[in-house]
Amino acid sequence: MNHSFRTVHLPLLIWVAGMIIGSSLPGSTLPELVSFWQWDKVAHSAEFLVLTVLLFRYFIYARFKTPAEALRYCIVIGIAYAALDELHQLFIPLRECSLYDFMADLAGILLGAIAAWRYYRNHFSPAREARA
């Protein structure tokens, strides 16, 4: 297993597989971590924040056009996946398609895009390399 697969591809594949498995579990099998409604939304946001960052890492490593183009693809893929994930839950027992969950997913995508862009700009941008 080469280094790029272990550090870039595998984390993304594992994360997406975990998201699919978690989304496919019937509602009765999910642990009740905290009874507060907001924690569910925090989990949704965190899940999509990580997905966006991992996608961005993948696209940057693959030298996918420009960083801005890679970020746009991350956002579009994230939104499409969030919508499909919510629709998918219509068919899972004791789960529901929720606009609030989708909005939390969108917040995570936005935060992930901001985090990925800032990290890239501060660590890998040509302007930073010119200063070094």
Tab-separated table of C-alpha atoms in Angstrom:
chain	number	residue	atom	x	y	z
A	1	MET	CA	0.000	0.000	0.000
A	2	ASN	CA	1.632	3.231	-1.096
A	3	HIS	CA	1.830	6.391	0.982
A	4	SER	CA	-0.747	8.414	-0.986
A	5	PHE	CA	-3.327	5.663	-0.721
A	6	ARG	CA	-2.845	5.354	3.064
A	7	THR	CA	-2.821	9.076	3.769
A	8	VAL	CA	-5.228	10.513	1.188
A	9	HIS	CA	-7.459	7.890	-0.406
A	10	LEU	CA	-8.033	5.473	2.478
A	11	PRO	CA	-9.237	8.068	5.021
A	12	LEU	CA	-11.768	9.385	2.475
A	13	LEU	CA	-12.974	5.879	1.599
A	14	ILE	CA	-13.316	4.892	5.262
A	15	TRP	CA	-15.160	8.128	6.103
A	16	VAL	CA	-17.649	7.749	3.239
A	17	ALA	CA	-18.205	4.069	4.096
A	18	GLY	CA	-18.869	5.047	7.711
A	19	MET	CA	-21.330	7.716	6.602
A	20	ILE	CA	-23.197	5.243	4.392
A	21	ILE	CA	-23.319	2.591	7.113
A	22	GLY	CA	-24.407	5.093	9.772
A	23	SER	CA	-27.111	6.495	7.534
A	24	SER	CA	-28.419	3.017	6.749
A	25	LEU	CA	-28.950	1.950	10.364
A	26	PRO	CA	-32.567	1.849	11.535
A	27	GLY	CA	-33.370	4.620	13.992
A	28	SER	CA	-33.891	2.182	16.871
A	29	THR	CA	-30.268	0.958	16.655
A	30	LEU	CA	-28.726	4.399	17.015
A	31	PRO	CA	-27.318	5.223	20.451
A	32	GLU	CA	-28.965	8.023	22.379
A	33	LEU	CA	-25.832	10.006	23.208
A	34	VAL	CA	-27.533	13.001	24.713
A	35	SER	CA	-31.184	13.826	24.738
A	36	PHE	CA	-30.542	17.319	23.398
A	37	TRP	CA	-31.776	17.872	19.846
A	38	GLN	CA	-28.852	20.165	19.046
A	39	TRP	CA	-26.249	17.422	19.460
A	40	ASP	CA	-27.732	15.639	16.448
A	41	LYS	CA	-27.231	18.769	14.367
A	42	VAL	CA	-23.661	19.175	15.642
A	43	ALA	CA	-22.984	15.573	14.589
A	44	HIS	CA	-24.425	16.244	11.124
A	45	SER	CA	-22.284	19.364	10.728
A	46	ALA	CA	-19.132	17.625	11.951
A	47	GLU	CA	-19.735	14.670	9.643
A	48	PHE	CA	-19.925	16.893	6.562
A	49	LEU	CA	-17.119	19.185	7.715
A	50	VAL	CA	-14.775	16.186	7.790
A	51	LEU	CA	-16.088	14.932	4.434
A	52	THR	CA	-15.412	18.312	2.811
A	53	VAL	CA	-11.874	18.515	4.204
A	54	LEU	CA	-11.078	14.945	3.099
A	55	LEU	CA	-12.469	15.594	-0.386
A	56	PHE	CA	-10.402	18.765	-0.666
A	57	ARG	CA	-7.259	16.885	0.390
A	58	TYR	CA	-7.986	14.273	-2.257
A	59	PHE	CA	-8.531	16.824	-5.027
A	60	ILE	CA	-5.429	18.839	-4.071
A	61	TYR	CA	-3.287	15.706	-3.929
A	62	ALA	CA	-4.628	14.641	-7.326
A	63	ARG	CA	-3.712	18.134	-8.636
A	64	PHE	CA	-7.308	18.640	-9.653
A	65	LYS	CA	-7.228	21.820	-11.740
A	66	THR	CA	-6.917	24.740	-9.297
A	67	PRO	CA	-7.546	24.834	-5.543
A	68	ALA	CA	-10.592	27.064	-6.120
A	69	GLU	CA	-11.964	24.570	-8.648
A	70	ALA	CA	-11.308	21.709	-6.231
A	71	LEU	CA	-13.169	23.588	-3.508
A	72	ARG	CA	-16.150	24.170	-5.783
A	73	TYR	CA	-16.296	20.457	-6.571
A	74	CYS	CA	-16.111	19.639	-2.852
A	75	ILE	CA	-19.066	21.916	-2.152
A	76	VAL	CA	-21.161	20.543	-5.027
A	77	ILE	CA	-20.374	16.919	-4.117
A	78	GLY	CA	-21.093	17.625	-0.445
A	79	ILE	CA	-24.466	19.230	-1.179
A	80	ALA	CA	-25.455	16.423	-3.552
A	81	TYR	CA	-24.434	13.776	-1.037
A	82	ALA	CA	-26.277	15.536	1.804
A	83	ALA	CA	-29.477	15.698	-0.265
A	84	LEU	CA	-29.209	12.057	-1.354
A	85	ASP	CA	-28.441	10.982	2.207
A	86	GLU	CA	-31.574	12.660	3.540
A	87	LEU	CA	-33.700	11.151	0.753
A	88	HIS	CA	-32.138	7.742	1.425
A	89	GLN	CA	-33.290	7.944	5.042
A	90	LEU	CA	-36.927	8.007	3.872
A	91	PHE	CA	-36.515	4.286	3.206
A	92	ILE	CA	-34.834	3.376	6.513
A	93	PRO	CA	-37.090	2.246	9.393
A	94	LEU	CA	-37.520	4.851	12.146
A	95	ARG	CA	-35.483	7.438	10.196
A	96	GLU	CA	-36.762	10.522	8.435
A	97	CYS	CA	-35.794	13.014	5.781
A	98	SER	CA	-35.252	16.262	7.656
A	99	LEU	CA	-34.744	19.756	6.296
A	100	TYR	CA	-33.035	20.657	9.593
A	101	ASP	CA	-30.550	17.803	9.172
A	102	PHE	CA	-29.886	18.952	5.609
A	103	MET	CA	-29.290	22.508	6.836
A	104	ALA	CA	-26.859	21.180	9.464
A	105	ASP	CA	-25.092	19.234	6.699
A	106	LEU	CA	-24.812	22.448	4.658
A	107	ALA	CA	-23.336	24.260	7.650
A	108	GLY	CA	-20.724	21.504	7.969
A	109	ILE	CA	-19.895	21.743	4.266
A	110	LEU	CA	-19.446	25.512	4.554
A	111	LEU	CA	-17.267	25.218	7.672
A	112	GLY	CA	-15.243	22.429	6.058
A	113	ALA	CA	-14.717	24.519	2.926
A	114	ILE	CA	-13.549	27.478	5.002
A	115	ALA	CA	-11.215	25.297	7.083
A	116	ALA	CA	-9.767	23.531	4.032
A	117	TRP	CA	-9.246	26.774	2.139
A	118	ARG	CA	-7.587	28.530	5.086
A	119	TYR	CA	-5.307	25.572	5.752
A	120	TYR	CA	-4.331	25.381	2.085
A	121	ARG	CA	-3.768	29.130	1.824
A	122	ASN	CA	-1.637	29.216	4.988
A	123	HIS	CA	0.447	26.119	4.234
A	124	PHE	CA	0.611	25.531	0.488
A	125	SER	CA	-0.198	28.703	-1.408
A	126	PRO	CA	2.381	30.060	-3.891
A	127	ALA	CA	2.554	33.354	-1.964
A	128	ARG	CA	3.641	31.498	1.172
A	129	GLU	CA	6.243	29.502	-0.759
A	130	ALA	CA	7.637	32.735	-2.234
A	131	ARG	CA	8.091	34.181	1.278
A	132	ALA	CA	9.965	31.090	2.521
